[in-house]
mmCIF file of C-alpha atoms and ligand atoms in Angstrom:
data_model
loop_
_atom_site.group_PDB
_atom_site.id
_atom_site.type_symbol
_atom_site.label_atom_id
_atom_site.label_comp_id
_atom_site.label_asym_id
_atom_site.label_seq_id
_atom_site.Cartn_x
_atom_site.Cartn_y
_atom_site.Cartn_z
ATOM 1 C CA MET A 199 -18.602 10.535 -7.476
ATOM 2 C CA TYR A 200 -16.968 13.344 -5.494
ATOM 3 C CA ASP A 201 -18.400 16.663 -6.626
ATOM 4 C CA PRO A 202 -16.024 19.556 -5.900
ATOM 5 C CA LYS A 203 -18.918 22.060 -6.169
ATOM 6 C CA LYS A 204 -20.788 20.358 -3.301
ATOM 7 C CA PRO A 205 -17.989 19.023 -1.155
ATOM 8 C CA THR A 206 -18.699 16.822 1.839
ATOM 9 C CA GLY A 207 -16.334 15.109 4.217
ATOM 10 C CA LEU A 208 -12.658 15.891 3.788
ATOM 11 C CA GLY A 209 -13.353 17.892 0.620
ATOM 12 C CA LEU A 210 -14.937 20.586 2.807
ATOM 13 C CA VAL A 211 -11.618 21.141 4.520
ATOM 14 C CA LEU A 212 -9.002 20.099 1.988
ATOM 15 C CA GLY A 213 -10.686 21.489 -1.132
ATOM 16 C CA GLN A 214 -9.057 19.842 -4.122
ATOM 17 C CA GLY A 215 -5.695 18.801 -2.671
ATOM 18 C CA LEU A 216 -3.972 15.487 -3.458
ATOM 19 C CA VAL A 217 -6.117 13.364 -1.143
ATOM 20 C CA THR A 218 -9.500 14.615 -2.417
ATOM 21 C CA SER A 219 -8.821 15.366 -6.116
ATOM 22 C CA GLN A 220 -9.345 12.918 -8.976
ATOM 23 C CA GLY A 221 -8.475 12.478 -12.646
ATOM 24 C CA GLU A 222 -6.413 15.051 -14.500
ATOM 25 C CA LEU A 223 -6.159 17.502 -11.617
ATOM 26 C CA TRP A 224 -4.859 14.782 -9.292
ATOM 27 C CA GLN A 225 -2.396 13.586 -11.960
ATOM 28 C CA ARG A 226 -1.024 17.068 -12.568
ATOM 29 C CA GLN A 227 -0.684 17.761 -8.841
ATOM 30 C CA ARG A 228 0.926 14.390 -8.102
ATOM 31 C CA ARG A 229 3.549 14.895 -10.856
ATOM 32 C CA LEU A 230 4.215 18.402 -9.695
ATOM 33 C CA MET A 231 4.573 17.494 -6.013
ATOM 34 C CA GLN A 232 6.395 14.155 -6.343
ATOM 35 C CA PRO A 233 9.891 15.748 -6.557
ATOM 36 C CA VAL A 234 9.223 17.766 -3.391
ATOM 37 C CA PHE A 235 8.704 14.553 -1.400
ATOM 38 C CA GLN A 236 11.676 12.613 -2.801
ATOM 39 C CA ARG A 237 14.027 11.351 -0.125
ATOM 40 C CA SER A 238 17.001 13.316 -1.525
ATOM 41 C CA ASN A 239 15.040 16.584 -1.429
ATOM 42 C CA LEU A 240 13.789 16.091 2.118
ATOM 43 C CA ALA A 241 17.231 15.913 3.739
ATOM 44 C CA SER A 242 17.353 19.721 3.607
ATOM 45 C CA LEU A 243 14.400 19.815 6.055
ATOM 46 C CA LEU A 244 16.233 17.831 8.761
ATOM 47 C CA PRO A 245 17.246 20.936 10.768
ATOM 48 C CA GLN A 246 13.587 21.962 11.192
ATOM 49 C CA ILE A 247 12.650 18.458 12.384
ATOM 50 C CA VAL A 248 15.562 18.513 14.825
ATOM 51 C CA THR A 249 14.354 21.863 16.203
ATOM 52 C CA ALA A 250 10.894 20.410 16.897
ATOM 53 C CA GLY A 251 12.510 17.313 18.477
ATOM 54 C CA ASN A 252 14.726 19.476 20.699
ATOM 55 C CA ASN A 253 11.685 21.469 21.831
ATOM 56 C CA LEU A 254 10.001 18.210 22.883
ATOM 57 C CA LEU A 255 13.069 17.076 24.847
ATOM 58 C CA ALA A 256 13.360 20.484 26.518
ATOM 59 C CA ARG A 257 9.663 20.373 27.506
ATOM 60 C CA TRP A 258 10.096 16.906 29.048
ATOM 61 C CA ARG A 259 13.283 17.918 30.885
ATOM 62 C CA LEU A 260 11.380 20.743 32.542
ATOM 63 C CA LEU A 261 8.822 18.204 33.831
ATOM 64 C CA GLY A 262 11.611 16.498 35.804
ATOM 65 C CA ASP A 263 12.172 12.838 36.761
ATOM 66 C CA GLY A 264 9.115 10.628 37.239
ATOM 67 C CA ALA A 265 6.740 12.893 35.306
ATOM 68 C CA GLU A 266 3.581 11.344 33.846
ATOM 69 C CA VAL A 267 2.691 12.311 30.294
ATOM 70 C CA ASN A 268 0.054 11.289 27.765
ATOM 71 C CA LEU A 269 2.261 9.987 24.960
ATOM 72 C CA ALA A 270 -0.420 10.279 22.272
ATOM 73 C CA ASP A 271 -0.904 13.992 23.053
ATOM 74 C CA GLU A 272 2.838 14.570 23.179
ATOM 75 C CA MET A 273 3.386 12.904 19.815
ATOM 76 C CA MET A 274 0.509 14.906 18.283
ATOM 77 C CA GLN A 275 2.152 18.074 19.554
ATOM 78 C CA VAL A 276 5.618 17.276 18.224
ATOM 79 C CA THR A 277 4.395 16.123 14.795
ATOM 80 C CA LEU A 278 2.250 19.253 14.485
ATOM 81 C CA GLU A 279 5.318 21.306 15.262
ATOM 82 C CA VAL A 280 7.359 19.345 12.695
ATOM 83 C CA ILE A 281 4.815 19.917 9.944
ATOM 84 C CA THR A 282 4.468 23.604 10.897
ATOM 85 C CA GLN A 283 8.241 24.158 11.012
ATOM 86 C CA THR A 284 8.913 22.297 7.779
ATOM 87 C CA MET A 285 5.990 23.984 5.985
ATOM 88 C CA PHE A 286 6.485 27.590 7.076
ATOM 89 C CA SER A 287 9.943 27.700 8.745
ATOM 90 C CA THR A 288 9.588 29.595 11.988
ATOM 91 C CA SER A 289 7.258 32.292 10.684
ATOM 92 C CA VAL A 290 4.069 31.002 12.361
ATOM 93 C CA LEU A 291 5.332 29.287 15.468
ATOM 94 C CA ASP A 292 3.635 31.909 17.626
ATOM 95 C CA LYS A 293 0.316 30.847 16.049
ATOM 96 C CA ILE A 294 0.769 27.094 16.446
ATOM 97 C CA GLU A 295 -1.587 26.961 19.436
ATOM 98 C CA HIS A 296 -4.423 28.199 17.188
ATOM 99 C CA ILE A 297 -3.685 25.714 14.381
ATOM 100 C CA ALA A 298 -4.394 22.493 16.297
ATOM 101 C CA PRO A 299 -7.865 23.420 17.649
ATOM 102 C CA ALA A 300 -8.914 24.967 14.320
ATOM 103 C CA LEU A 301 -7.865 21.855 12.385
ATOM 104 C CA ASP A 302 -9.628 19.695 14.951
ATOM 105 C CA THR A 303 -12.912 21.650 14.586
ATOM 106 C CA LEU A 304 -12.749 21.384 10.779
ATOM 107 C CA LEU A 305 -12.018 17.659 10.719
ATOM 108 C CA ARG A 306 -14.747 16.836 13.249
ATOM 109 C CA TYR A 307 -17.269 18.777 11.182
ATOM 110 C CA ALA A 308 -16.050 17.058 7.997
ATOM 111 C CA ALA A 309 -16.440 13.598 9.576
ATOM 112 C CA LYS A 310 -20.004 14.433 10.734
ATOM 113 C CA SER A 311 -20.951 15.823 7.320
ATOM 114 C CA VAL A 312 -20.350 12.408 5.721
ATOM 115 C CA MET A 313 -22.915 10.839 8.053
ATOM 116 C CA ASN A 314 -25.415 13.658 7.617
ATOM 117 C CA PRO A 315 -26.069 14.554 3.980
ATOM 118 C CA LEU A 316 -28.988 16.778 5.060
ATOM 119 C CA ARG A 317 -26.809 19.170 7.074
ATOM 120 C CA MET A 318 -27.535 22.898 6.859
ATOM 121 C CA PRO A 319 -25.505 24.736 4.186
ATOM 122 C CA LEU A 320 -22.542 26.562 5.684
ATOM 123 C CA PHE A 321 -23.988 30.038 5.125
ATOM 124 C CA ILE A 322 -26.807 29.319 7.627
ATOM 125 C CA PRO A 323 -25.436 30.506 10.981
ATOM 126 C CA THR A 324 -26.088 27.484 13.188
ATOM 127 C CA LYS A 325 -23.678 27.064 16.113
ATOM 128 C CA THR A 326 -21.629 24.331 14.402
ATOM 129 C CA ASN A 327 -21.570 26.210 11.095
ATOM 130 C CA ARG A 328 -20.312 29.341 12.838
ATOM 131 C CA GLU A 329 -17.597 27.307 14.560
ATOM 132 C CA PHE A 330 -16.598 25.701 11.257
ATOM 133 C CA ASN A 331 -16.475 29.047 9.441
ATOM 134 C CA ALA A 332 -14.443 30.643 12.246
ATOM 135 C CA ALA A 333 -11.922 27.774 12.269
ATOM 136 C CA SER A 334 -11.698 27.914 8.455
ATOM 137 C CA ALA A 335 -11.014 31.639 8.635
ATOM 138 C CA VAL A 336 -8.178 31.132 11.171
ATOM 139 C CA LEU A 337 -6.360 28.692 8.901
ATOM 140 C CA ASP A 338 -7.149 30.444 5.608
ATOM 141 C CA ASP A 339 -5.994 33.829 6.942
ATOM 142 C CA LEU A 340 -2.779 32.221 8.123
ATOM 143 C CA ILE A 341 -2.049 30.291 4.937
ATOM 144 C CA TYR A 342 -3.136 32.934 2.409
ATOM 145 C CA GLY A 343 -1.335 35.561 4.508
ATOM 146 C CA ILE A 344 1.995 33.750 4.245
ATOM 147 C CA ILE A 345 1.482 32.901 0.572
ATOM 148 C CA GLY A 346 0.839 36.607 -0.075
ATOM 149 C CA GLN A 347 3.993 37.647 1.802
ATOM 150 C CA ARG A 348 6.106 35.112 -0.079
ATOM 151 C CA ARG A 349 4.730 36.130 -3.481
ATOM 152 C CA ALA A 350 5.343 39.819 -2.673
ATOM 153 C CA GLN A 351 8.873 39.349 -1.328
ATOM 154 C CA PRO A 352 10.398 36.162 -2.672
ATOM 155 C CA ALA A 353 13.349 35.035 -0.528
ATOM 156 C CA ALA A 354 14.741 31.553 0.080
ATOM 157 C CA HIS A 355 13.194 29.962 3.194
ATOM 158 C CA ASN A 356 14.096 26.315 2.580
ATOM 159 C CA ASP A 357 10.716 24.957 3.588
ATOM 160 C CA LEU A 358 7.849 22.987 2.042
ATOM 161 C CA LEU A 359 5.868 26.133 1.230
ATOM 162 C CA ASP A 360 8.753 27.515 -0.870
ATOM 163 C CA MET A 361 9.019 24.134 -2.585
ATOM 164 C CA LEU A 362 5.270 24.106 -3.370
ATOM 165 C CA LEU A 363 5.314 27.711 -4.615
ATOM 166 C CA ASN A 364 8.280 26.948 -6.889
ATOM 167 C CA ALA A 365 6.956 23.622 -8.257
ATOM 168 C CA SER A 366 5.768 23.797 -11.878
ATOM 169 C CA ASP A 367 4.052 21.344 -14.227
ATOM 170 C CA ASN A 368 5.122 20.142 -17.710
ATOM 171 C CA ASN A 369 3.949 23.447 -19.233
ATOM 172 C CA GLY A 370 5.986 25.462 -16.748
ATOM 173 C CA GLU A 371 2.836 26.565 -14.903
ATOM 174 C CA PHE A 372 2.767 27.091 -11.158
ATOM 175 C CA MET A 373 -0.066 26.413 -8.697
ATOM 176 C CA SER A 374 -2.692 29.073 -7.984
ATOM 177 C CA ASP A 375 -2.922 30.441 -4.429
ATOM 178 C CA LYS A 376 -6.076 28.342 -3.885
ATOM 179 C CA GLN A 377 -4.329 25.157 -5.032
ATOM 180 C CA VAL A 378 -1.332 25.854 -2.783
ATOM 181 C CA ARG A 379 -3.763 26.468 0.113
ATOM 182 C CA ASP A 380 -5.498 23.130 -0.572
ATOM 183 C CA GLU A 381 -2.176 21.245 -0.713
ATOM 184 C CA VAL A 382 -0.932 22.904 2.483
ATOM 185 C CA MET A 383 -4.131 21.849 4.296
ATOM 186 C CA THR A 384 -3.808 18.362 2.793
ATOM 187 C CA ILE A 385 -0.227 17.919 3.932
ATOM 188 C CA PHE A 386 -1.072 19.221 7.406
ATOM 189 C CA THR A 387 -3.978 16.801 7.714
ATOM 190 C CA ALA A 388 -2.453 13.728 6.075
ATOM 191 C CA GLY A 389 0.973 14.114 7.603
ATOM 192 C CA HIS A 390 0.522 14.923 11.233
ATOM 193 C CA GLU A 391 -1.818 12.508 13.050
ATOM 194 C CA THR A 392 -0.586 9.497 11.048
ATOM 195 C CA THR A 393 3.015 10.042 12.089
ATOM 196 C CA ALA A 394 1.928 10.762 15.674
ATOM 197 C CA ASN A 395 0.107 7.393 15.712
ATOM 198 C CA LEU A 396 3.211 5.606 14.451
ATOM 199 C CA LEU A 397 5.425 7.160 17.132
ATOM 200 C CA THR A 398 2.905 6.580 19.918
ATOM 201 C CA TRP A 399 2.460 2.891 19.078
ATOM 202 C CA THR A 400 6.219 2.461 18.685
ATOM 203 C CA LEU A 401 6.976 3.928 22.119
ATOM 204 C CA TYR A 402 4.179 1.810 23.614
ATOM 205 C CA LEU A 403 5.464 -1.378 21.980
ATOM 206 C CA LEU A 404 9.048 -0.664 23.039
ATOM 207 C CA ALA A 405 7.896 -0.305 26.634
ATOM 208 C CA ARG A 406 6.244 -3.731 26.312
ATOM 209 C CA HIS A 407 9.325 -5.314 24.689
ATOM 210 C CA PRO A 408 12.459 -4.412 26.666
ATOM 211 C CA ASP A 409 14.584 -6.840 24.587
ATOM 212 C CA VAL A 410 13.787 -4.850 21.436
ATOM 213 C CA LEU A 411 14.446 -1.565 23.235
ATOM 214 C CA ALA A 412 17.843 -2.866 24.442
ATOM 215 C CA LYS A 413 18.819 -3.752 20.867
ATOM 216 C CA LEU A 414 17.705 -0.357 19.673
ATOM 217 C CA HIS A 415 19.857 1.298 22.355
ATOM 218 C CA GLN A 416 22.820 -0.751 21.131
ATOM 219 C CA GLU A 417 22.398 0.578 17.588
ATOM 220 C CA LEU A 418 21.835 4.163 18.745
ATOM 221 C CA ASP A 419 24.912 4.031 21.038
ATOM 222 C CA ASN A 420 26.945 4.279 17.816
ATOM 223 C CA LEU A 421 25.730 7.867 17.512
ATOM 224 C CA GLN A 422 27.513 8.693 20.813
ATOM 225 C CA GLY A 423 24.716 11.021 21.900
ATOM 226 C CA ASN A 424 24.694 12.999 18.637
ATOM 227 C CA ILE A 425 21.686 13.815 16.536
ATOM 228 C CA PRO A 426 21.783 11.553 13.462
ATOM 229 C CA THR A 427 22.588 13.082 10.071
ATOM 230 C CA ALA A 428 20.800 11.967 6.877
ATOM 231 C CA GLU A 429 23.666 9.495 6.242
ATOM 232 C CA ASP A 430 23.474 8.151 9.817
ATOM 233 C CA LEU A 431 19.735 7.517 9.363
ATOM 234 C CA GLN A 432 20.463 5.270 6.369
ATOM 235 C CA GLN A 433 22.728 3.147 8.594
ATOM 236 C CA LEU A 434 20.157 2.774 11.413
ATOM 237 C CA VAL A 435 18.741 -0.446 10.000
ATOM 238 C CA TYR A 436 17.355 -1.815 13.258
ATOM 239 C CA THR A 437 15.586 1.486 13.999
ATOM 240 C CA LYS A 438 13.963 1.227 10.550
ATOM 241 C CA ALA A 439 13.007 -2.401 11.224
ATOM 242 C CA VAL A 440 11.363 -1.396 14.521
ATOM 243 C CA LEU A 441 9.311 1.309 12.785
ATOM 244 C CA ASN A 442 8.295 -1.087 10.000
ATOM 245 C CA GLU A 443 7.261 -3.776 12.457
ATOM 246 C CA SER A 444 5.341 -1.184 14.450
ATOM 247 C CA MET A 445 3.463 -0.186 11.248
ATOM 248 C CA ARG A 446 2.797 -3.829 10.435
ATOM 249 C CA PHE A 447 1.553 -4.650 13.909
ATOM 250 C CA ARG A 448 -0.447 -1.469 14.536
ATOM 251 C CA PRO A 449 -0.863 0.291 11.157
ATOM 252 C CA PRO A 450 -1.438 4.048 11.674
ATOM 253 C CA VAL A 451 -4.002 3.917 8.845
ATOM 254 C CA GLY A 452 -6.024 0.732 9.332
ATOM 255 C CA ILE A 453 -8.292 0.698 6.281
ATOM 256 C CA MET A 454 -8.298 1.987 2.706
ATOM 257 C CA MET A 455 -10.940 2.579 0.087
ATOM 258 C CA ARG A 456 -10.989 1.930 -3.648
ATOM 259 C CA ARG A 457 -13.625 2.293 -6.373
ATOM 260 C CA ILE A 458 -14.048 -0.859 -8.489
ATOM 261 C CA SER A 459 -12.997 -0.073 -12.074
ATOM 262 C CA LYS A 460 -14.501 -3.243 -13.622
ATOM 263 C CA ASN A 461 -16.697 -6.124 -12.442
ATOM 264 C CA THR A 462 -14.456 -8.517 -10.546
ATOM 265 C CA GLU A 463 -15.158 -11.837 -8.865
ATOM 266 C CA LEU A 464 -13.266 -12.360 -5.660
ATOM 267 C CA ASP A 465 -13.625 -15.503 -3.611
ATOM 268 C CA GLY A 466 -17.149 -16.090 -4.964
ATOM 269 C CA TYR A 467 -18.276 -12.475 -4.419
ATOM 270 C CA LEU A 468 -19.035 -10.079 -7.255
ATOM 271 C CA LEU A 469 -17.443 -6.661 -6.795
ATOM 272 C CA LYS A 470 -19.483 -4.424 -9.075
ATOM 273 C CA GLN A 471 -17.939 -1.744 -11.237
ATOM 274 C CA GLY A 472 -18.387 1.720 -9.751
ATOM 275 C CA ARG A 473 -18.938 0.513 -6.162
ATOM 276 C CA LEU A 474 -16.669 1.494 -3.308
ATOM 277 C CA VAL A 475 -14.803 -1.176 -1.372
ATOM 278 C CA ILE A 476 -13.111 -0.811 1.950
ATOM 279 C CA PHE A 477 -10.284 -3.177 2.759
ATOM 280 C CA SER A 478 -8.289 -3.675 5.902
ATOM 281 C CA ILE A 479 -4.561 -3.007 5.954
ATOM 282 C CA TYR A 480 -4.639 -4.306 9.524
ATOM 283 C CA ASN A 481 -5.993 -7.718 8.437
ATOM 284 C CA ILE A 482 -3.454 -8.034 5.614
ATOM 285 C CA HIS A 483 -0.664 -7.231 8.083
ATOM 286 C CA HIS A 484 -1.913 -9.946 10.451
ATOM 287 C CA HIS A 485 -2.761 -12.626 7.882
ATOM 288 C CA PRO A 486 -1.108 -15.980 8.700
ATOM 289 C CA ASP A 487 -0.697 -16.746 4.965
ATOM 290 C CA PHE A 488 1.750 -13.849 4.682
ATOM 291 C CA TRP A 489 3.313 -13.596 8.124
ATOM 292 C CA GLN A 490 4.773 -16.165 10.501
ATOM 293 C CA GLN A 491 3.487 -15.650 14.030
ATOM 294 C CA PRO A 492 1.682 -12.472 13.026
ATOM 295 C CA GLU A 493 0.584 -11.681 16.588
ATOM 296 C CA GLN A 494 4.174 -11.398 17.733
ATOM 297 C CA PHE A 495 5.951 -8.029 17.665
ATOM 298 C CA ASP A 496 9.260 -8.976 16.073
ATOM 299 C CA PRO A 497 11.309 -6.325 14.180
ATOM 300 C CA GLU A 498 13.842 -9.007 13.108
ATOM 301 C CA ARG A 499 11.455 -10.044 10.329
ATOM 302 C CA PHE A 500 12.244 -6.767 8.566
ATOM 303 C CA LEU A 501 16.007 -7.281 8.566
ATOM 304 C CA ASN A 502 16.026 -9.308 5.340
ATOM 305 C CA ALA A 503 15.362 -7.846 1.897
ATOM 306 C CA GLU A 504 12.278 -9.979 1.162
ATOM 307 C CA SER A 505 9.729 -8.285 -1.114
ATOM 308 C CA ARG A 506 6.481 -7.494 0.733
ATOM 309 C CA ARG A 507 4.750 -5.460 -1.941
ATOM 310 C CA PHE A 508 1.280 -6.903 -1.367
ATOM 311 C CA SER A 509 1.539 -8.031 2.229
ATOM 312 C CA PHE A 510 2.953 -4.846 3.807
ATOM 313 C CA MET A 511 1.250 -1.606 2.853
ATOM 314 C CA PRO A 512 1.190 0.905 5.697
ATOM 315 C CA PHE A 513 1.417 3.688 3.110
ATOM 316 C CA GLY A 514 -1.100 2.109 0.726
ATOM 317 C CA THR A 515 -0.218 0.795 -2.698
ATOM 318 C CA GLY A 516 -0.578 1.649 -6.392
ATOM 319 C CA GLU A 517 -0.573 5.120 -7.903
ATOM 320 C CA ARG A 518 -2.268 6.751 -4.884
ATOM 321 C CA ILE A 519 0.380 5.447 -2.492
ATOM 322 C CA CYS A 520 1.259 7.944 0.255
ATOM 323 C CA ILE A 521 3.399 10.740 -1.177
ATOM 324 C CA GLY A 522 4.789 11.495 2.292
ATOM 325 C CA SER A 523 6.229 8.068 3.157
ATOM 326 C CA HIS A 524 9.880 9.204 3.019
ATOM 327 C CA PHE A 525 8.996 12.298 5.021
ATOM 328 C CA ALA A 526 7.211 10.193 7.660
ATOM 329 C CA LEU A 527 10.096 7.735 7.995
ATOM 330 C CA LEU A 528 12.738 10.450 8.150
ATOM 331 C CA GLU A 529 10.765 12.265 10.841
ATOM 332 C CA SER A 530 9.990 9.127 12.853
ATOM 333 C CA GLN A 531 13.530 7.750 12.734
ATOM 334 C CA LEU A 532 14.924 11.079 13.823
ATOM 335 C CA LEU A 533 12.447 11.745 16.644
ATOM 336 C CA LEU A 534 12.594 8.164 17.901
ATOM 337 C CA SER A 535 16.376 8.210 18.042
ATOM 338 C CA MET A 536 16.343 11.560 19.909
ATOM 339 C CA ILE A 537 13.777 10.346 22.452
ATOM 340 C CA ILE A 538 15.476 7.001 23.077
ATOM 341 C CA GLN A 539 18.904 8.513 23.533
ATOM 342 C CA HIS A 540 17.669 10.937 26.201
ATOM 343 C CA PHE A 541 14.679 9.412 28.022
ATOM 344 C CA ASP A 542 13.518 6.199 29.708
ATOM 345 C CA TRP A 543 9.801 5.598 30.058
ATOM 346 C CA GLN A 544 7.378 2.997 31.334
ATOM 347 C CA LEU A 545 3.654 2.443 30.966
ATOM 348 C CA LEU A 546 1.084 3.187 33.604
ATOM 349 C CA ASN A 547 -1.911 0.848 34.048
ATOM 350 C CA THR A 548 -0.219 -1.939 32.069
ATOM 351 C CA GLY A 549 -2.685 -4.412 33.592
ATOM 352 C CA ARG A 550 -5.398 -3.181 31.274
ATOM 353 C CA SER A 551 -3.362 -3.458 28.057
ATOM 354 C CA ARG A 552 -2.889 -6.291 25.574
ATOM 355 C CA ASN A 553 0.292 -7.203 23.652
HETATM 356 C C1 LIG B 818 3.335 7.055 9.310
HETATM 357 C C2 LIG B 818 2.826 8.054 8.644
HETATM 358 C C3 LIG B 818 1.899 7.933 7.471
HETATM 359 C C4 LIG B 818 1.088 6.881 7.099
HETATM 360 C C5 LIG B 818 0.928 5.537 7.779
HETATM 361 C C6 LIG B 818 0.403 7.296 5.896
HETATM 362 C C7 LIG B 818 -0.493 6.500 5.198
HETATM 363 C C8 LIG B 818 -1.138 6.885 4.031
HETATM 364 C C9 LIG B 818 -2.080 6.050 3.311
HETATM 365 C C10 LIG B 818 -2.487 4.636 3.709
HETATM 366 C C11 LIG B 818 -2.483 6.755 2.238
HETATM 367 C C12 LIG B 818 -3.495 6.272 1.172
HETATM 368 C C13 LIG B 818 -2.717 5.559 0.087
HETATM 369 C C14 LIG B 818 -3.568 4.809 -0.919
HETATM 370 O O1 LIG B 818 -4.755 5.119 -1.084
HETATM 371 O O2 LIG B 818 -2.999 3.883 -1.554
HETATM 372 C C15 LIG B 818 -1.818 8.047 2.264
HETATM 373 C C16 LIG B 818 -1.978 9.047 1.331
HETATM 374 C C17 LIG B 818 -1.394 10.285 1.410
HETATM 375 N N1 LIG B 818 -0.473 10.713 2.369
HETATM 376 FE FE1 LIG B 818 0.229 9.618 3.892
HETATM 377 N N2 LIG B 818 0.793 8.569 5.567
HETATM 378 C C18 LIG B 818 1.710 8.996 6.497
HETATM 379 C C19 LIG B 818 2.391 10.206 6.531
HETATM 380 C C20 LIG B 818 2.234 11.210 5.600
HETATM 381 C C21 LIG B 818 2.978 12.443 5.594
HETATM 382 C C22 LIG B 818 4.076 12.802 6.595
HETATM 383 C C23 LIG B 818 2.498 13.191 4.540
HETATM 384 C C24 LIG B 818 2.937 14.546 4.071
HETATM 385 C C25 LIG B 818 3.944 15.216 4.554
HETATM 386 C C26 LIG B 818 1.471 12.408 3.891
HETATM 387 C C27 LIG B 818 0.751 12.815 2.792
HETATM 388 C C28 LIG B 818 -0.141 12.017 2.103
HETATM 389 C C29 LIG B 818 -0.870 12.470 0.909
HETATM 390 C C30 LIG B 818 -0.792 13.867 0.285
HETATM 391 C C31 LIG B 818 -1.631 11.374 0.466
HETATM 392 C C32 LIG B 818 -2.542 11.314 -0.764
HETATM 393 C C33 LIG B 818 -1.722 10.792 -1.946
HETATM 394 C C34 LIG B 818 -2.490 10.731 -3.265
HETATM 395 O O3 LIG B 818 -3.690 10.407 -3.246
HETATM 396 O O4 LIG B 818 -1.854 10.985 -4.306
HETATM 397 N N3 LIG B 818 1.337 11.209 4.548
HETATM 398 N N4 LIG B 818 -0.993 8.091 3.381
#
């Protein structure tokens, strides 16, 4: 069982945020944070997402015609800016260049710690421990610093941090500074690379499927060059279908883990209570029992209202389903529509790629 006093893996970085907490703490936090991530609440964050999108377009315009870019890096940069803008408004944009490398150092260390249970405790100043502690300090100083400022001088900022600070549980209690810090780190980590993966794969797949791209252009032409509003996004059904098919075909999170709650026989195998199982979202999304021509990228399949509860689960399923799914879709629809309306792109080295 995960022991918060001796954290390994993600727990080292995220503390006891939504991803790493269990039981009553998780339940309290999930109830408290659910309203923040409701679709209707998120519309107020659209301007911050648009700002990050406009910064991306401006950066690309400066590169000029024919520029070569690494799309995965670009999407990581824009989604990091989105999560920073929506979390803290503009107050830390000057520090954004320190956030990405610090987060990277922490997550690499966390991943290694899972493989190496005999690692040196963090207070022993080995090179990697010193790097971890320095990166932790960068992010903690930043997050606790802003929390402190907001507590001292409350003013409306219309961002996720305000929403987290103002969220209370059934007893009217708010989160401690440490809990807010853990949830901020959790949202940063869970919400940035996943969405970058979705956008990168989508742009890749569109370059490989010009017919789909042409249809997408047709839908987006209705916007007449404008940035879509929250209501417009609801109407962009083909754009949504493209994103869904992209997540089916190349799920940004490929596997999930569950602990077996009671002995279960599955296809002749005994899954023992208490054991961990890993299952593949990718395989479910490509299973011929659930999908016709699963190896074909075809957004049309998402244009009907068929229920796909157990065959399509890019955001997981059950009570631990991704809390940020509406956020991710809002962000991806918006950024995709901005990119497509203003830029054409093609792949380099297509000879080496599949699909
Ligand atoms: C395309 C983008 C995204 C994908 C594919 C994705 C996928 C997932 C998956 C598969 C899970 C595990 C669900 C389970 O165990 O059933 C998860 C959990 C989670 N995601 Fe996402 N996610 C995305 C974006 C986001 C964003 C933007 C945020 C926050 C702004 C976010 C926050 C979280 C959190 C906090 C959890 C843990 C929920 C809990 O255990 O209660 N995710 N996500």
